[in-house]
Tab-separated table of C-alpha atoms in Angstrom:
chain	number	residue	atom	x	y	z
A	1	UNK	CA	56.965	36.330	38.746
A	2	UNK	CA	57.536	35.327	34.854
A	3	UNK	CA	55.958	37.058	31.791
A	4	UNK	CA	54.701	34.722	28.936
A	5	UNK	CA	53.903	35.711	25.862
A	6	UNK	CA	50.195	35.749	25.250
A	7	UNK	CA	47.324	37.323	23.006
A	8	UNK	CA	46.385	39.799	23.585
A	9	UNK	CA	49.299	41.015	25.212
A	10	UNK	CA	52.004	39.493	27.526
A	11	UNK	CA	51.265	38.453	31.029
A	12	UNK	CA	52.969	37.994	34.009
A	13	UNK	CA	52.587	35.132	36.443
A	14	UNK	CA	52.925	35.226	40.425
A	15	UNK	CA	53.427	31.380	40.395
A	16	UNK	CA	52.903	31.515	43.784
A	17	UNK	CA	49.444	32.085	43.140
A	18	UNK	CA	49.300	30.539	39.760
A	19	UNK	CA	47.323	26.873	39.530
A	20	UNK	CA	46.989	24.781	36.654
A	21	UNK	CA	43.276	23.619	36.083
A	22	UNK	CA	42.835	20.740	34.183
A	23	UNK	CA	39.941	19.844	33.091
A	24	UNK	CA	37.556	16.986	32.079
A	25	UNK	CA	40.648	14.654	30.397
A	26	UNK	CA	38.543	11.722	30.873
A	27	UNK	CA	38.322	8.264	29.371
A	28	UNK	CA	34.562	8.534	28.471
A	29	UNK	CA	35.734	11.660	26.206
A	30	UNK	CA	38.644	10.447	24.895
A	31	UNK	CA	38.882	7.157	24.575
A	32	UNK	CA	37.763	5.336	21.118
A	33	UNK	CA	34.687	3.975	22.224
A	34	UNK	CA	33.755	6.432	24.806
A	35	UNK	CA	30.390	8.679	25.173
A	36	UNK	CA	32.310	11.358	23.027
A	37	UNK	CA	32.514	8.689	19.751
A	38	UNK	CA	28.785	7.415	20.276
A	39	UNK	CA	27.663	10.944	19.779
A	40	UNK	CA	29.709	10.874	16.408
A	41	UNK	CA	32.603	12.473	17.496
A	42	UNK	CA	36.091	12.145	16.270
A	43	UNK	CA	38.215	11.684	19.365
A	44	UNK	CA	41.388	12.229	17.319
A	45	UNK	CA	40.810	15.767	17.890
A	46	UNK	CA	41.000	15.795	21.784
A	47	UNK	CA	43.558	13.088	21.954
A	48	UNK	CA	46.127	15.721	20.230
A	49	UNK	CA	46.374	17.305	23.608
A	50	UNK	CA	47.364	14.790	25.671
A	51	UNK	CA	51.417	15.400	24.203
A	52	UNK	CA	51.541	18.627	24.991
A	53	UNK	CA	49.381	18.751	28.417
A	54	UNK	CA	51.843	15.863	29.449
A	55	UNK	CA	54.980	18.602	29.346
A	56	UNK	CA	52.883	21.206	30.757
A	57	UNK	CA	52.089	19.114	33.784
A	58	UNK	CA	55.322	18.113	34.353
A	59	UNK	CA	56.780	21.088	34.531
A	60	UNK	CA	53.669	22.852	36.645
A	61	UNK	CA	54.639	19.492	38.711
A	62	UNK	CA	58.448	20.497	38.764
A	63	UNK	CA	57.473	23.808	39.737
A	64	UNK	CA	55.579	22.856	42.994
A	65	UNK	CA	52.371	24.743	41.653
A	66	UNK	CA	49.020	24.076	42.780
A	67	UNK	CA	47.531	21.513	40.208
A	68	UNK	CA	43.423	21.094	39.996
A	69	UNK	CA	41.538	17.453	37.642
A	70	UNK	CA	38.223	17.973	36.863
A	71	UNK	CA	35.939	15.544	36.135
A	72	UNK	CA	32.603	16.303	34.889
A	73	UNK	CA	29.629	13.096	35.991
A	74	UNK	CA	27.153	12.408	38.179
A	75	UNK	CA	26.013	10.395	41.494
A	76	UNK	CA	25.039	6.839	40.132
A	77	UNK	CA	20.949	7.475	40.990
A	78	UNK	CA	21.492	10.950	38.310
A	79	UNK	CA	19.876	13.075	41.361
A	80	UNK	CA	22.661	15.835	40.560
A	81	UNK	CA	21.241	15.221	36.591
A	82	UNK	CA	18.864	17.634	35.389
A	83	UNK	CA	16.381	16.289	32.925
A	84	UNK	CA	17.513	19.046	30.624
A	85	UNK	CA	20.942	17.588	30.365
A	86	UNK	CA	19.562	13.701	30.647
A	87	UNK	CA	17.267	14.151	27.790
A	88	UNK	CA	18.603	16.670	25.555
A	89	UNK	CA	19.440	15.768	21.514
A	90	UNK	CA	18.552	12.093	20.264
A	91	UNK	CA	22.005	10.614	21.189
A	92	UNK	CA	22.338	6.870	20.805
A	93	UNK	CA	23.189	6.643	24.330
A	94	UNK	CA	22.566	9.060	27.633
A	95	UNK	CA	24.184	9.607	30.518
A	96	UNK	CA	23.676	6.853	32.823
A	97	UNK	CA	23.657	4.297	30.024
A	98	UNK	CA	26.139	1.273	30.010
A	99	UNK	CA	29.152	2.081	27.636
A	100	UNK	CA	32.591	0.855	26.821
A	101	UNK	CA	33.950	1.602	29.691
A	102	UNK	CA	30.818	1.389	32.287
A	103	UNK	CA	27.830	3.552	33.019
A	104	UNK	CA	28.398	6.965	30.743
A	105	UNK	CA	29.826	9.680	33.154
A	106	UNK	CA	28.948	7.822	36.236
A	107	UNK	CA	30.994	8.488	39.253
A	108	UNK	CA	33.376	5.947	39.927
A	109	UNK	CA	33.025	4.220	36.482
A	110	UNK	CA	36.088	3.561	34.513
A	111	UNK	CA	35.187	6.076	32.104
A	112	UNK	CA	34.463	9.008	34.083
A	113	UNK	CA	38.240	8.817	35.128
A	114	UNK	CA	40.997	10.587	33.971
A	115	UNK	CA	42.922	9.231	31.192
A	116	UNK	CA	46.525	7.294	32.529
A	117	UNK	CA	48.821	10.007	30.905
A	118	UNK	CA	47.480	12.363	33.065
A	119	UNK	CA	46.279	10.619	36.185
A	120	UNK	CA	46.467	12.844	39.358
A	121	UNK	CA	49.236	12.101	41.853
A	122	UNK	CA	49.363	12.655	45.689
A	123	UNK	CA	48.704	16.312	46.719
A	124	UNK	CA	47.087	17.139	43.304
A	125	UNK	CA	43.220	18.404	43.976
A	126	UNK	CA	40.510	16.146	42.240
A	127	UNK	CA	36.815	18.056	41.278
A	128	UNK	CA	34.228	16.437	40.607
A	129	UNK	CA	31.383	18.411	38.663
A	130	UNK	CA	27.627	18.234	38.370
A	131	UNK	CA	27.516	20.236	35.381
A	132	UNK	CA	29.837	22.330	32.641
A	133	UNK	CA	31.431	24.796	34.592
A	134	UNK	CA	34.087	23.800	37.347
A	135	UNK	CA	32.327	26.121	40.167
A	136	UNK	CA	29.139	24.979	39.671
A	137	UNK	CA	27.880	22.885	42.836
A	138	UNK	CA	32.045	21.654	43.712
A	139	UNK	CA	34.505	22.668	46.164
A	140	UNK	CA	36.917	24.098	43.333
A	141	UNK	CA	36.434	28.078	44.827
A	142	UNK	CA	37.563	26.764	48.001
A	143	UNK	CA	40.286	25.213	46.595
A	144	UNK	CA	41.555	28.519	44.859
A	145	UNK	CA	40.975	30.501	47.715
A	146	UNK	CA	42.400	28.311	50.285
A	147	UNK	CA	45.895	28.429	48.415
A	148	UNK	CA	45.594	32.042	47.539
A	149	UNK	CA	45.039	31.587	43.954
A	150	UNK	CA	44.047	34.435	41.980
A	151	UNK	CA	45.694	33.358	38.317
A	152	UNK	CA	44.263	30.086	36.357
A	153	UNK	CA	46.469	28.135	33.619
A	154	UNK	CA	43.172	26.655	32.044
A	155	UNK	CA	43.463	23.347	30.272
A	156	UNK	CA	41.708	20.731	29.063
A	157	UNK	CA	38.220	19.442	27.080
A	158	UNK	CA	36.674	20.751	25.299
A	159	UNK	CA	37.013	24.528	24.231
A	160	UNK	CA	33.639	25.819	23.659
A	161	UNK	CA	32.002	24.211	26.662
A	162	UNK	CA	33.778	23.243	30.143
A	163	UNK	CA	36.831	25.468	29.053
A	164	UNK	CA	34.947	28.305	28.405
A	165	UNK	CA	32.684	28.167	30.999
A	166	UNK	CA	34.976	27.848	33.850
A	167	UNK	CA	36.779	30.733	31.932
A	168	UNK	CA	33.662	32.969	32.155
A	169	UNK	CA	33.113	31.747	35.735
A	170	UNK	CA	36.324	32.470	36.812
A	171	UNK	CA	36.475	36.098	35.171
A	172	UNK	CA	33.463	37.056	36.557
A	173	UNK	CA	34.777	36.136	40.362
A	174	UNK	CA	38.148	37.921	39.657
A	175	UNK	CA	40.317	35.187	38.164
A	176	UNK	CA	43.373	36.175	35.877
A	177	UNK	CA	42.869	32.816	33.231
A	178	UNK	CA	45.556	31.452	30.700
A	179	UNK	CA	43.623	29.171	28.310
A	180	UNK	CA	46.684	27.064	26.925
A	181	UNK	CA	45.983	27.367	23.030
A	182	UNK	CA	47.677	23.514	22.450
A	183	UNK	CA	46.554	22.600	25.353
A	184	UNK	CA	43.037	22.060	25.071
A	185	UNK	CA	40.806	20.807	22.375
A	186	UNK	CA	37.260	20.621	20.910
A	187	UNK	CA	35.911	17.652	18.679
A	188	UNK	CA	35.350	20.814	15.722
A	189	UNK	CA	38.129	22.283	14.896
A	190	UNK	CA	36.341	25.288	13.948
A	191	UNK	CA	34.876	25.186	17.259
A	192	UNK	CA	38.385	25.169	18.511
A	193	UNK	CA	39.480	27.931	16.778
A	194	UNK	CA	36.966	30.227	17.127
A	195	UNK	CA	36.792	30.000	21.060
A	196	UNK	CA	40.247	30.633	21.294
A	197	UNK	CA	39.466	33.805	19.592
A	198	UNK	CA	36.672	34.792	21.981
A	199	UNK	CA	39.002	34.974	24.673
A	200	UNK	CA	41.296	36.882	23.977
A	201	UNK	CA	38.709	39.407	21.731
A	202	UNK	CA	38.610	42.682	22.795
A	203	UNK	CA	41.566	42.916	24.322
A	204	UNK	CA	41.373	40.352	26.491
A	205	UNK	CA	37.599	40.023	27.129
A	206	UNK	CA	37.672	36.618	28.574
A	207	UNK	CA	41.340	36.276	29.736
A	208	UNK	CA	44.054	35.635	27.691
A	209	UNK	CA	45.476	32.832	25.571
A	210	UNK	CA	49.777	31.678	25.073
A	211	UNK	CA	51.180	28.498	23.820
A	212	UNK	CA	52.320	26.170	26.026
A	213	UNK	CA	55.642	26.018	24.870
A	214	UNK	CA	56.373	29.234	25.942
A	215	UNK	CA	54.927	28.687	29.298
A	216	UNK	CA	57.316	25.581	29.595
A	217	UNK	CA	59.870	28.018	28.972
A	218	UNK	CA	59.077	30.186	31.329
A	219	UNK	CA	58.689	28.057	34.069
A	220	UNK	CA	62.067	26.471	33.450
A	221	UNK	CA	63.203	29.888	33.507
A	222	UNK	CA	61.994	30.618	37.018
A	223	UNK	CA	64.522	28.160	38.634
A	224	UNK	CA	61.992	27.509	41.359
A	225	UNK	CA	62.444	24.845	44.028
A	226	UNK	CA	59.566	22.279	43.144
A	227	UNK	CA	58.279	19.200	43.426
A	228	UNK	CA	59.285	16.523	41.231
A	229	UNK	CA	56.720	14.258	39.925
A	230	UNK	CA	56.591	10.262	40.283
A	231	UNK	CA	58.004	8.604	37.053
């Protein structure tokens, strides 16, 4: 058990029981280029994650805790792709449209991948998702509930949509969630800060939100046996 520092209050952390969700750090988001840019989106704002998500993996990785990629896309024929999704806005390309890096958030496609720095290694758990939230039509509860998980480190992109719906969703199922404030990121900065906000509101409505700094610390702290990562 470790306590972090967190708004609205401290928390502590059974690390036993603790995974790190990452989610939706892929090229087609990130990358210069990607589906994210073609919507007009500067991807200098999710990119100044990737630093400090690096550490945080690395030490969850140190740690031995359970570690869970998302991916948000869909099966190449966009049967799991509801026309409301497919057709919403005037974007200057759509899902399923050829892109920089191959078909936008196809399956398999270079883009829908993760991005290298934080490529999943052996024994890390890989979702793929039809749709915002990480429950949503995936395996991810089983995942949590086959390792006795019942606390979240929440990471990833971007705040005010897969973050905070996998948030909600977990909260509503039971789910003790740590949205790492440097740790994930939203093309708006206002976006970005206002989401962070709406977790923590009202005393914790949502979950509750720490740097991840001071996570680091604490997990260093701990002095658990782990697993060390491949360089």
């Amino acid at each position: 058990m470790v306590s972090i520092t967190a708004q609205p209050a401290p928390i502590d952390l059974d690390l036993d029981h603790t995974a790190l969700v990452i989610i939706d750090m892929q090229r087609d988001f990130l990358l210069p280029g990607g589906f994210g840019e073609t919507l007009g989106n500067d991807v200098g704002q999710l990119q100044k994650v990737v630093p400090p998500l690096m550490e945080l993996l690395a030490a969850a990785r140190a740690a031995g805790m359970v570690i869970v990629h998302t991916r948000e896309g869909h099966l190449p024929d966009l049967s799991d792709c509801p026309p409301a999704k497919l057709h919403r806005g005037a974007p200057s390309k759509r899902i399923g449209d050829p892109g920089a890096f191959g078909r936008i958030l196809i399956r398999g496609e270079y883009g829908h991948d993760i991005i290298d720095e934080l490529a999943p290694i052996e024994g890390e758990h890989v979702v793929d998702k039809p749709g915002k939230g990480a429950f949503y039509a995936t395996d991810f509860g089983k995942i949590l509930s086959d390792n006795g998980i019942t606390q979240l480190l929440v990471t990833g992109v971007t705040t005010e949509v897969c973050v905070h719906t996998t948030t909600r969703e977990a909260n509503d199922r039971g789910y003790e969630c740590v949205v790492v404030s440097d740790c994930v990121g939203s093309y708006f900065p206002e976006f970005q800060r206002v989401g962070l906000d709406m977790i923590a509101a009202q005393g914790g409505i949502f979950g509750w939100t720490a740097a991840s700094t001071d996570i680091i610390a604490a997990l260093a702290a701990s002095e658990r046996p782990g697993i060390v990562a491949a360089s």
